[in-house]
C-alpha cells in the first residue's frame, strides 16, 4: 500500500512502484492505536532559524533510535540499519544497511555513503569536525566497510555507551555521496565550488556544509537526498516551511503500508509565543510540544473544545536544581557550602509541594535531582532524600553550624559578621522566576537571605566558565542515561556544577581558578569511578559503576533539586491519530522523536 | 531645484557613512558575538561542539578588530552592494530582508496614510469648532491612543477579536497565502489582515497629528488672509480647505521623514505581538542572536529610508509650499 | 563743534549669504554700501530712507552691535581721544556703550518680559558699576521720573505698561549710563500718534537738559522735520543726500529725496503734486550698477546707468550723490 | 444721489461671560457712490470693527448689538446687512462682488500658497459664471489695470515674490475684480513706506474715479486722509466723536480730541516746537469713563456734565457733527 | 496719570507686579484638564514616594493561599442586606481538577472590616523607618483575612501594592531620564544655538543622525550592551541613560531653537548694550525666558520615557524581576492566559495610560502657560 499522492505519481510514471522503493526488509512500525489513513497536513509552528531542531527532531534520519518500552524505560532499535552487532569488549560495532534502502531521490544507500561521511564530511580537513562520539580516550574510531551494506566501527578502548550515544547525537553516519560530492573540494574544482556556492547564494563552499549548511542540511535544501520520513519542500527563510513525504521512506506499518501516513508538515513562523497560543486556541496546530508552556495549562485546557484539541501530558526528565558552588570565590560562602549540614539545611527548608502547586499547577513531582525511575541506575533513596519540608530541622542544622547571630532584619550572620546572603544566578530561558522567588521566601523563613541575578543565557555560561557564580540555577537533565552526561555528578558539567574550581581542575583546561579538591574528598572517588565506567567493557559493568557514583552522592546532598517530572504539554488536535500520552520527553530520547512520527495520521 | 536635490544627495554620503558606522557600533556593543549565542543554543540542544565554534569563529572573522570588520562590511556593500551574511539563516542578508522590508514599508506607509486620513479631518474639525464636545472627545480619545502601550493594545485587541469573533487577526496573511506568490487574492488577503496593525499603530500617532493639525489650523484661521478670503465671498468650507488647511498641511509633509523611524519603532512591539512578518521582529531576533550583519543592515537600511523620507518630504515641501523655494533661492 | 562726535568713512556692511554647506555662495547682501557722514555733538541727525535701505544696519554699526566689513567709524571720547568703533572688542566695546546707546524700535520686544522695570533699568547701572543697592534704586527712580514714569511702578513687569510707557522704559535704560550719543532706530514708528508725540517731546527735553546727541532713524519725514537738525537720506545702502533739515526740505537736490518729500502728506503741501516713483524697488541683494537709483529716476541719463555718482559737497550747502542734482531753490 | 451704504447707530460688543463690552457704540455714517469717507482715530478706537461689520465679518465673539447697516444695491430695495445670516449665501453674494475690502497687511492678507492669479480667479469665478481661461485673462487684465508691469508673469507668482507695493496692488486688483460698488480700505498703506504709499494712494484715487466707487478709507494717518477723503469721521473709544467734510473737520476741528490729535502730529507742528500731547492713555474698553468717554484726557473741560452725561451728537455747521458738550 | 494710578485696584496692582511665572500659573489654571492632571500626577508621586505606607502589603509578600486571586470587592451591605462598616469577604481558592485553574469563591459569612491606618506586620519605610501601620488594611490579622483590591499575581502578591511600588521606578525613570536628557540637551543645544558655526553643524548633524536611527533598535543595541545581572539600581540607571541618549536630541533642538530665536531678540541686544557679560546674558536674560518652554517640553517627554520603559521591558531588554516597574508588571501580564483568566494583571497598563495621559495634559497646559504674554 502506498499513499494516494504517490500512487498518482506512480501511475503517471514519474515514480517507480512502491515495492521498488522500499528496502527488502522495511522497518516495521507498530502504530500506537490503529492503522492510519494516508494524507493530510500536520500543522506546526516554529520561531525561525534557531528553532531548526524543532522540525528536525520530528524526522531525524538516524541509524539507530530510541523507543519507549515502558512508563520510564527505553530501548534502542536499528532504524535505517537493519541490525547491528557489538563485540564483547565493546570495541567493535558492525552495522548492516537495509538492503534496497534508498535515498529520497531513489539512489541506493551503500557503505560508500558511510565512508564518504567519515572521510570527506567530518574530520580535520573536512567541512565538519570529527564527532566526539567517534572518539574514545585519545584515539578516533576506525570505520571500515566490509561490503556494500556492512561496515564496522572500531575503537581502541572499550566504548560501552557508543550505541546509546548514537541514538542521541547528531551523527547521521552516512551522507549522500552522489549528491554532496559535487560540493566537495576533493571531488570538484575550485571554480565549480564557487559556482555551487553562488548558486546557493552563500559566501563560500564551506557554507554549504555543517549544521546550517545550505546544501547538506536536509531542512534547508530541498534537493539533498535524505533518509528522513519527510523532506523539505519549502525551506526557510519562509513564512511557512513545508515538508513533504519521502517516497522512498524505508518503514511500513504492520499491514505493510508504506509510512509516513501524513503527506505534509507545515511550520508557520511566529514571533511571539502568544501568537502561537492563539493559534492553538483556534485549532490551527495539530501536534506540538515546543513552546507550549506549563504555565498556560489552564488556558490550553479551557480552549480545548473551541480549538478541538486535547492537551496531552508527557513528563520531562529534568529536575529544576540549584547548584551551590562549593568553590565560589566568596570564601566564606564556599566554606559554608562545603558543610554537608548547610547543604542539607538548604534542601529541607524548601516546601516543594507548594512550589509544585503554585508554579506547576500541581502537575510536576517534588523530588531531589537524580536519575529518574526506570533508568537503569535509579536510586530511590537519592531521589527522595532531603526532599521533605522540615523548617525545624533546617534551623537546627543551621544553628548547629553556629549561624545563630541575626541581623536587624532577622537574617543570619555569616561567621565573618556579614549577612548570610546567597546570590542565585539564573538564565532567563531556563528558569521560572516564580519558583526562585518562592525559594527566596522559604529560605528567608530560616534566616537565609537570597537575591536573584537574572542573566542572559550566554552570560550565564560566561559566568560559569569564570567561576563567578555563587549558586547557579540550571536544570539537571538528560538523566535517563546518566553516564552520558555524568558531568553533573563529577562537577565537570560546568552549568550543572556544584564545585566549579574542582571541576576545572579535573577537566584541566588551564583555567586559572582551577584548584585541587581537599584530600580525601569524595569527588576523587567519583572521578575515578566515572573513568572506569566510561571505559568499561560492557554496558552492564558501566551501569554498576554508575550506581556506585550515585551511592556516593546519596551520603550528603551536593545540590538542591526542587521539582522534576514536570509536565510537558503536547497540543494534539482531535484529528491527529496514534499519538500516545504519558511518555517521557527528554532531549536524549529525542523529544517527540521517541515515537515514530511516521505512524501519526490525520483522521478523515 | 535640481541643484538642491543634488546637494542633498551629496550630503547623503557622509551621513550614510556615519549611519553605517553607528549601526555597526550598535550591534557590536553587546558583549559576545553570534558564536557565543550559537554556543548557548547548541548547549541547550545538547550538541555543543567547541571545535565547530572555533572553526566558525575563524571563518566569520570574529577575531578581527572592529574597524577591520566594519571596513570589510562597508567595502562589500560599496563594491558589490552586498549587505553581508546572516549567520543565523546562512544566507546573504540581501536575499533575506527584501520581503520583510517591503512589507514593512507597505504597513508603515499604510499606517501613515490611515493616520492622516483619520487625524486630519478630525484635527480640522476640532480647529473649526474648538472647545466643542467633539473637540474634547477627539482629544481625549486621541491621547488615550497615544498613552496606551502598543503591545498592550495589540494583545488586548487580538484577544478580543478571538474571544468575540473567534477570528484570527494575527499575521499579515492567512496561512494559505503565506507562501503564495503575489496575486490579487493575496493582496486582498493582506488588506483584510491590515486593519488591526493599522489601528494599533495608527492610534499612537493619530493623537499627536490631531493636536498638531488642530493647532496649525487654529493658528492659520487667525491669519488675515482667511478673513480676506471670506471678504471675497467664498463659502466657509472653501475658505477653510483652500487656505488654512493647505498651509497647515505643510508641517506634516516635513514630518514624513522623521515619522518613519518613529513608526518603525512603534511597529516592533506591535509586529511581535501580532506576528507580522515585518522588519522589526526580525531585527529584534537578529539583535538578540547577534546576527550582526543582518541587524546592522536592517538598522542601516531603515536609516537610509528615513534619510530618503526626509529628502522626499523636503522636496515635497518645496513643491507644495512656494515660500520655501523662495528662501532657498 | 569743530570735531564731530561720530564720523563714518566709507563704511560698508555686507552680509554673506549663507546658504548652508555645499552650496555655491550667493552674492552678499550689501546692506550698507560705503556711507560717510558725521554727527556733531549736540545735534540731532536724522537718517531717513525706505524700508530695507540699510538704516538699521547703519545703526547697529554705529553702536558696535555689528562690525563693519570695510570703512571706519570713529567716536570722539569724553577726553578727546578718537575711538575706532569698528574694531572694538570685549571690554573696550563695553566702554563704548557708556557713550553710545540704542533705543529700539519695538517697545514690546526690547524689554525682557521676565524682569521688573527696576531690574531692567538697573541692569546697566549694575553692569557698568555705576551704582548698586539702594543707590541704584534711587537712580532708577530718578531716571523714571525724568522720562515721565511713576517711580512707584518700578516693581512692575513690562506687561503692565502701555506702548508709550514701555518706550520710556527703554529710554530710561539707555540714559542710565549717561551716554553722549543716543541712536534711536525708529523709536516712534510703532506708537500711536499721541504717544509718539510724547516721546518726541521727551527727546527734545532730554536734549536740552542733558545735551544729548541723537541719531534718529526713521522713515517718517514729518518726524524728521519736527525734530532733526540735519538729515541724511539713504537709498539702497548709500547716502544720497545730506543737509540741514530746513535746507533739505526746502530744496531737495536728489531726485529720490524729492520723491520722498512729495510723498509726505501734510496740510500745506496738499496742492503740490505727488511724485510717484515708477519701477520696482531694487533689493540690497542685487544693487543696480551705476547710480543705484537710476532705474526709478525720472531724470536718469546714460551716465547714471554706468557710473555711480560720488558724494559731493554742494556749494549751496549739503552734500548729494547725483550726477545731475536738482536745482537749488532758495 | 442715494447713499450706497448707510450705517445707523451701529453698536458692536464683545461678550465676556455675562456682560458685553461695547467696542463700537452708536456709530452712524454713510457713503455715496464716488465719495470717499475717511475714518481716523487712535488704535483700538473701533475703526476696523465698523468696517468689517459692513461685510458681515464681525470677528467671533463679537456681536452687533444694535443698529443697522443698509446697503443699496444697484436695483431693488436696500438690504440690512446686520439681518443677514452670518456667512450665509446672501451676504456672500455681496462680499467681493459689490462690497470689497482691502486689508491692512497686504502680505498676510494674500494666501501664501496660491498664485496671485489663482486668488483673483477664485474670486471671479465665485461671483461670475466664467471659464477658468476667461477668468485668468480677466485677472491679468485687472493686474494690468492696477499698474503691474508684466501682469501675466505676476499672475503666476506668489505673494512673497512681490514687493510690498506690488502685494498691495494685487490686493486691490482682487478687490476690484468684480467691480464692487463700495470699497472698504482698512489702513491699506500702514505697512508701506512713504514712496510706495504714494503709489498706492495714487492708484486708489484713480480707480475710484474710473469706477465711481464709494470708498471707506480707514487710517490713523491724518495727513493721508486729509488728502483723499471727501468727508472724515473721527473715532474715539468706539464712538464717532466728530464727522463732516474733510476741510471742516481737519481745518477747524470741533471736538477737543480731534484738536489734540492734530496738534500731536509732527507734520502739523512747527519744527522743534513742543508737540501738544494728550494726557493719559486710551482707557481700556472695560473701564470706559462715565459721561463723555474723552473727559479724563480732555483739556477743554466744558463742565461737570462731561463727567456724568454722555454728550449727544451736535451739529456744528452744516454736515459737520461733533459729540461734545461744548457744542450744546 | 497720577489720578489713574490712585484709582487702581489692588487686583490691577497684583497683575502689574506679577512675574511671568505667576502669570503663567494663572494661565495654566484655566486649562482644566491640565489642573486635574497636575493633581493626578501629584497623587501618583505621593503614592510612589510613600508606596510602603499606601500599599496594603509588601510588594514581594507571597500569599500561597491567594495565588491569582481576583480583586476583592469592598462591601457595605452584609449578607442579610444590612448596611455595615465596609468589609471584605474571605476568599477560598479551589483548583479546577481538569483545567487546574484556581477559582475563588467569597464567603459571605466570613467577613473582615476594612480599616484605614490598619496595623500590619512591621515593615520599613524606605528601608529604614520601622512602621507597623498601613494606610489601608483589614483589621483582623488572620490567615484568611486579605484585602486584594486589585487581585493578586501568580505568586499571590498584591497587585495594588506592586503597582504602587512599580510607580517608584516607572515614575522616576521619566524624571531621571528627562533630567539627563535635559543636561545633555541643554549643554549641546545651548552650545549649538549660542555659538552657531561649526559647533552648530556638528551638533545638528549628530542629532539628525541619532534621529534617523530607529529608536527601538538603538535601545535594543544599547540595552543589550548593559551587562545584565548588575545591581538592579545600576541596570535602572543604565536604562535611563539609554533612554536619554535618544531623549536629549529633542530637547537640544528646542533649546537650540530658543537660543537662536532669543539671540535675535531685541531685549538680548539691549542687555548687551547694558553692558551685561555673555554669561550674564545667557543666565539672567535668556535662560529664564525659555525655562518655561523647556519645562513644558520636558513634561511632554516624561511620558515618552515611561512608555519606553514598558516597551523595553516588553522586549525583555529592560529591568528584570524581582525589580518591579510597571513595565515589568506588564510583561507579566503579556499573555492570553492572563487576559483570559486574570485580567486584573493588566491594571498596571491602566496605571501607565493614566499617567501618560496626565503628563500629556499637564505638558499641554504648561506649554500654553509657558508663554504668559502671548494671546489669551
Ligand atoms: N543679518 C543680516 N543678514 C543678511 N541680510 C541682512 C541682515 N540684516 C539686514 N540684512 C539685509 O540688509 C538690508 C538692509 O537692512 P536694514 O534692516 O538695515 O534696513 P532698514 O533700512 O532698517 O529697513 P526697515 O525700515 O525695514 O527697518 C535688507 O535687505 C536686509 O534684508
Ligand atoms: N475678537 C475680539 N475680542 C475682543 N475684543 C476685540 C476683538 N476684536 C477687536 N476687539 C476690540 O475692539 C476694539 C476695536 O478694535 P478695532 O480693530 O476696530 O480697532 P481699530 O480702530 O481698527 O484699531 P487699529 O488702528 O489698531 O487697527 C479694540 O479695543 C479691540 O481691543
Ligand atoms: Mg530697520
Ligand atoms: Mg484696525
XYZ file of N, CA, C and O in Angstrom, chain C residues 49-51 162 192-201 204 208 219-223 225-227 256 259-260 262-270 274-281 296, chain D residues 42-43 163 166 169 192-199 201-202 220-221 223-224 226-227 250-251 261-262 264-282 297:
360
model
N 14.974 106.998 4.886
C 15.056 106.165 3.682
C 13.991 105.098 3.742
O 13.369 104.858 4.783
N 13.827 104.456 2.607
C 12.811 103.419 2.503
C 13.153 102.240 3.397
O 14.290 102.053 3.796
N 12.172 101.422 3.516
C 12.385 100.177 4.241
C 13.440 99.341 3.520
O 13.438 99.241 2.303
N 1.849 100.457 28.905
C 1.407 100.696 27.526
C 2.633 100.893 26.644
O 3.752 101.046 27.128
N 1.316 104.991 18.646
C 0.200 105.806 18.202
C 0.584 107.277 18.170
O 1.474 107.710 18.883
N -0.164 108.010 17.385
C 0.152 109.423 17.184
C 0.363 110.167 18.502
O 1.403 110.785 18.718
N -0.589 110.043 19.378
C -0.493 110.874 20.576
C 0.652 110.413 21.462
O 1.307 111.227 22.118
N 0.904 109.115 21.463
C 2.009 108.594 22.274
C 3.338 108.986 21.650
O 4.286 109.361 22.347
N 3.401 108.909 20.323
C 4.620 109.290 19.630
C 4.977 110.735 19.965
O 6.143 111.061 20.196
N 3.991 111.539 20.028
C 4.237 112.954 20.346
C 4.889 113.089 21.714
O 5.822 113.868 21.894
N 4.414 112.301 22.653
C 5.009 112.362 23.993
C 6.488 112.008 23.940
O 7.332 112.659 24.561
N 6.796 110.974 23.180
C 8.186 110.529 23.120
C 9.044 111.580 22.427
O 10.155 111.897 22.875
N 8.532 112.127 21.346
C 9.320 113.138 20.641
C 9.572 114.343 21.545
O 10.669 114.896 21.569
N 8.573 114.706 22.289
C 8.773 115.808 23.245
C 9.841 115.457 24.261
O 10.674 116.297 24.621
N 13.231 115.896 22.882
C 13.596 117.312 22.843
C 14.051 117.803 24.210
O 15.078 118.465 24.340
N 17.807 119.058 25.556
C 18.066 120.339 26.202
C 18.743 120.133 27.560
O 19.758 120.735 27.854
N 11.503 106.531 8.879
C 11.146 106.893 7.516
C 9.969 107.874 7.503
O 9.393 108.136 6.486
N 9.674 108.355 8.699
C 8.582 109.320 8.785
C 9.167 110.730 8.699
O 9.776 111.233 9.635
N 8.974 111.345 7.558
C 9.645 112.639 7.343
C 9.071 113.743 8.202
O 9.766 114.705 8.518
N 7.827 113.595 8.589
C 7.290 114.664 9.435
C 7.978 114.668 10.789
O 8.184 115.729 11.381
N 8.337 113.508 11.253
C 9.103 113.423 12.493
C 10.452 114.098 12.302
O 10.918 114.874 13.138
N 11.316 116.369 10.169
C 11.257 117.823 10.044
C 11.025 118.480 11.397
O 11.518 119.527 11.705
N 10.279 117.777 12.200
C 9.993 118.345 13.502
C 11.192 118.294 14.435
O 11.457 119.251 15.152
N 11.938 117.213 14.381
C 12.923 117.025 15.445
C 14.381 117.142 15.045
O 15.231 117.300 15.914
N 15.580 111.323 -5.525
C 14.917 110.428 -4.588
C 14.367 111.217 -3.395
O 13.243 111.001 -2.966
N 11.223 112.868 -4.375
C 10.066 111.972 -4.415
C 9.601 111.648 -3.004
O 8.397 111.624 -2.723
N 10.569 111.442 -2.157
C 10.238 111.083 -0.788
C 9.458 112.208 -0.127
O 8.432 112.000 0.519
N 7.770 114.537 -1.504
C 6.467 114.790 -2.106
C 5.449 113.768 -1.638
O 4.243 113.990 -1.693
N 5.931 112.636 -1.203
C 5.009 111.589 -0.786
C 4.422 111.874 0.588
O 3.446 111.259 0.985
N 5.050 112.782 1.313
C 4.584 113.028 2.666
C 3.374 113.927 2.627
O 3.446 115.066 2.175
N 2.257 113.430 3.052
C 1.087 114.298 3.042
C 1.155 115.232 4.240
O 1.517 114.839 5.329
N 0.872 116.404 3.984
C 0.715 117.329 5.101
C -0.229 118.398 4.610
O -0.483 118.505 3.423
N -0.714 119.158 5.536
C -1.759 120.084 5.111
C -1.257 121.119 4.136
O -1.964 121.496 3.228
N 0.014 121.529 4.330
C 0.429 122.626 3.468
C 0.984 122.194 2.122
O 1.205 123.015 1.271
N 1.219 120.918 1.918
C 1.699 120.589 0.565
C 0.610 119.901 -0.240
O 0.856 119.182 -1.177
N -0.627 120.121 0.198
C -1.724 119.432 -0.493
C -1.792 119.717 -1.974
O -2.194 118.866 -2.749
N 2.141 114.904 -6.154
C 2.897 113.771 -5.643
C 3.817 113.261 -6.738
O 3.386 113.142 -7.872
N 5.028 112.928 -6.369
C 5.883 112.297 -7.363
C 5.827 110.792 -7.100
O 6.236 110.324 -6.047
N 5.224 110.131 -8.041
C 5.114 108.694 -7.847
C 6.248 108.012 -8.584
O 6.405 108.171 -9.789
N 7.038 107.304 -7.826
C 8.177 106.616 -8.445
C 7.672 105.429 -9.239
O 6.756 104.724 -8.833
N 8.259 105.226 -10.375
C 7.905 104.041 -11.151
C 8.983 102.994 -10.911
O 10.004 103.252 -10.270
N 8.732 101.860 -11.449
C 9.744 100.806 -11.333
C 9.728 100.210 -9.939
O 9.088 100.719 -9.020
N 10.431 99.118 -9.867
C 10.400 98.388 -8.603
C 11.585 98.720 -7.727
O 12.661 99.045 -8.227
N 11.358 98.615 -6.460
C 12.435 98.829 -5.507
C 13.462 97.714 -5.716
O 13.103 96.548 -5.750
N 14.683 103.953 -11.199
C 13.419 104.587 -10.810
C 13.462 106.103 -10.995
O 12.521 106.793 -10.630
N -7.336 106.775 17.004
C -6.210 106.007 17.513
C -6.468 104.514 17.401
O -7.597 104.084 17.179
N -5.438 103.797 17.639
C -5.553 102.343 17.617
C -6.597 101.893 18.631
O -6.647 102.411 19.744
N 6.948 92.699 -4.033
C 7.295 93.702 -3.039
C 6.012 94.180 -2.373
O 4.910 93.896 -2.832
N 3.635 95.989 -4.612
C 3.006 95.091 -5.583
C 1.938 94.244 -4.921
O 0.871 94.006 -5.477
N -1.062 96.188 -4.466
C -1.773 96.353 -5.730
C -2.487 95.068 -6.120
O -3.574 95.101 -6.673
N 3.380 100.238 4.431
C 4.233 100.633 3.304
C 5.056 101.860 3.650
O 4.646 102.684 4.464
N 6.194 101.978 2.982
C 6.937 103.202 3.234
C 6.440 104.303 2.303
O 5.668 104.068 1.395
N 6.934 105.489 2.606
C 6.308 106.674 2.035
C 6.185 106.628 0.515
O 5.120 106.932 -0.037
N 7.245 106.221 -0.170
C 7.170 106.289 -1.626
C 6.182 105.264 -2.170
O 5.436 105.548 -3.108
N 6.168 104.112 -1.580
C 5.228 103.096 -2.029
C 3.804 103.509 -1.693
O 2.880 103.317 -2.470
N 3.649 104.074 -0.513
C 2.341 104.550 -0.106
C 1.797 105.521 -1.153
O 0.635 105.448 -1.551
N 2.651 106.385 -1.597
C 2.229 107.357 -2.597
C 1.693 106.649 -3.836
O 0.652 107.025 -4.387
N 2.396 105.616 -4.265
C 1.938 104.877 -5.442
C 0.539 104.328 -5.241
O -0.330 104.448 -6.099
N -1.837 105.112 -3.065
C -2.887 106.116 -2.914
C -3.270 106.687 -4.264
O -4.450 106.816 -4.609
N -2.264 106.943 -5.032
C -2.485 107.468 -6.386
C -3.416 106.538 -7.156
O -4.401 106.942 -7.772
N -4.943 105.820 10.506
C -4.722 106.837 11.522
C -3.702 107.857 11.059
O -3.249 108.669 11.823
N -3.391 107.782 9.806
C -2.542 108.808 9.207
C -3.433 109.947 8.733
O -4.007 109.914 7.646
N -2.784 112.937 7.853
C -2.309 113.641 6.661
C -2.842 112.979 5.402
O -3.328 113.634 4.477
N -2.745 111.680 5.383
C -3.173 110.937 4.210
C -4.675 111.091 3.989
O -5.138 111.360 2.876
N -6.551 113.439 4.989
C -6.889 114.803 4.580
C -6.735 114.956 3.079
O -7.395 115.760 2.458
N -5.845 114.164 2.525
C -5.587 114.297 1.101
C -6.657 113.634 0.236
O -7.004 114.128 -0.823
N -10.765 118.860 9.642
C -9.319 118.936 9.877
C -8.820 120.377 9.964
O -7.812 120.652 10.605
N -9.488 121.294 9.301
C -9.038 122.698 9.377
C -9.608 123.374 10.608
O -8.943 124.150 11.260
N -5.436 115.652 18.671
C -4.811 114.702 17.761
C -4.007 115.446 16.704
O -2.857 115.102 16.406
N -4.591 116.475 16.156
C -3.903 117.226 15.108
C -2.672 117.912 15.673
O -1.624 117.956 15.041
N -0.855 116.927 17.991
C 0.188 115.961 18.330
C 0.970 115.526 17.106
O 2.006 114.879 17.226
N 0.482 115.826 15.946
C 1.172 115.365 14.743
C 2.374 116.230 14.439
O 2.242 117.443 14.309
N 3.535 115.644 14.319
C 4.712 116.444 13.981
C 4.522 117.154 12.648
O 4.989 118.264 12.457
N 3.799 116.517 11.762
C 3.629 117.087 10.444
C 2.886 118.420 10.501
O 3.037 119.260 9.620
N 2.088 118.549 11.516
C 1.280 119.758 11.590
C 1.897 120.787 12.515
O 1.363 121.838 12.751
N 3.033 120.422 13.087
C 3.608 121.315 14.087
C 4.831 122.036 13.536
O 5.437 121.612 12.554
N 5.165 123.047 14.210
C 6.370 123.818 13.917
C 7.582 122.931 14.232
O 7.571 122.193 15.208
N 8.620 123.069 13.391
C 9.806 122.269 13.668
C 10.381 122.622 15.030
O 10.473 123.788 15.377
N 10.732 121.623 15.782
C 11.388 121.848 17.070
C 10.441 122.241 18.174
O 10.780 122.159 19.341
N 9.231 122.622 17.809
C 8.293 123.052 18.853
C 7.818 121.844 19.635
O 7.811 120.729 19.134
N 7.393 122.124 20.857
C 6.875 121.005 21.636
C 5.537 120.592 21.075
O 4.687 121.422 20.772
N 5.359 119.302 20.927
C 4.101 118.807 20.385
C 3.083 118.753 21.505
O 3.409 118.392 22.630
N 1.871 119.142 21.149
C 0.826 119.056 22.156
C 0.485 117.588 22.349
O 0.260 116.873 21.383
N 0.507 117.149 23.546
C 0.207 115.730 23.742
C -1.090 115.588 24.509
O -1.512 116.486 25.224
N -1.678 114.464 24.302
C -2.871 114.131 25.051
C -2.407 113.558 26.375
O -1.507 112.729 26.408
N -3.020 114.000 27.430
C -2.611 113.392 28.702
C -3.272 112.027 28.838
O -4.314 111.764 28.248
N -2.629 111.198 29.590
C -3.192 109.866 29.842
C -3.157 108.984 28.611
O -2.646 109.367 27.556
N -3.704 107.819 28.784
C -3.721 106.871 27.675
C -5.164 106.502 27.379
O -6.056 106.758 28.184
N -5.354 105.905 26.215
C -6.693 105.466 25.868
C -7.132 104.448 26.921
O -6.437 103.479 27.163
N -9.183 112.939 29.650
C -7.998 113.413 28.920
C -8.246 114.784 28.296
O -7.386 115.299 27.581
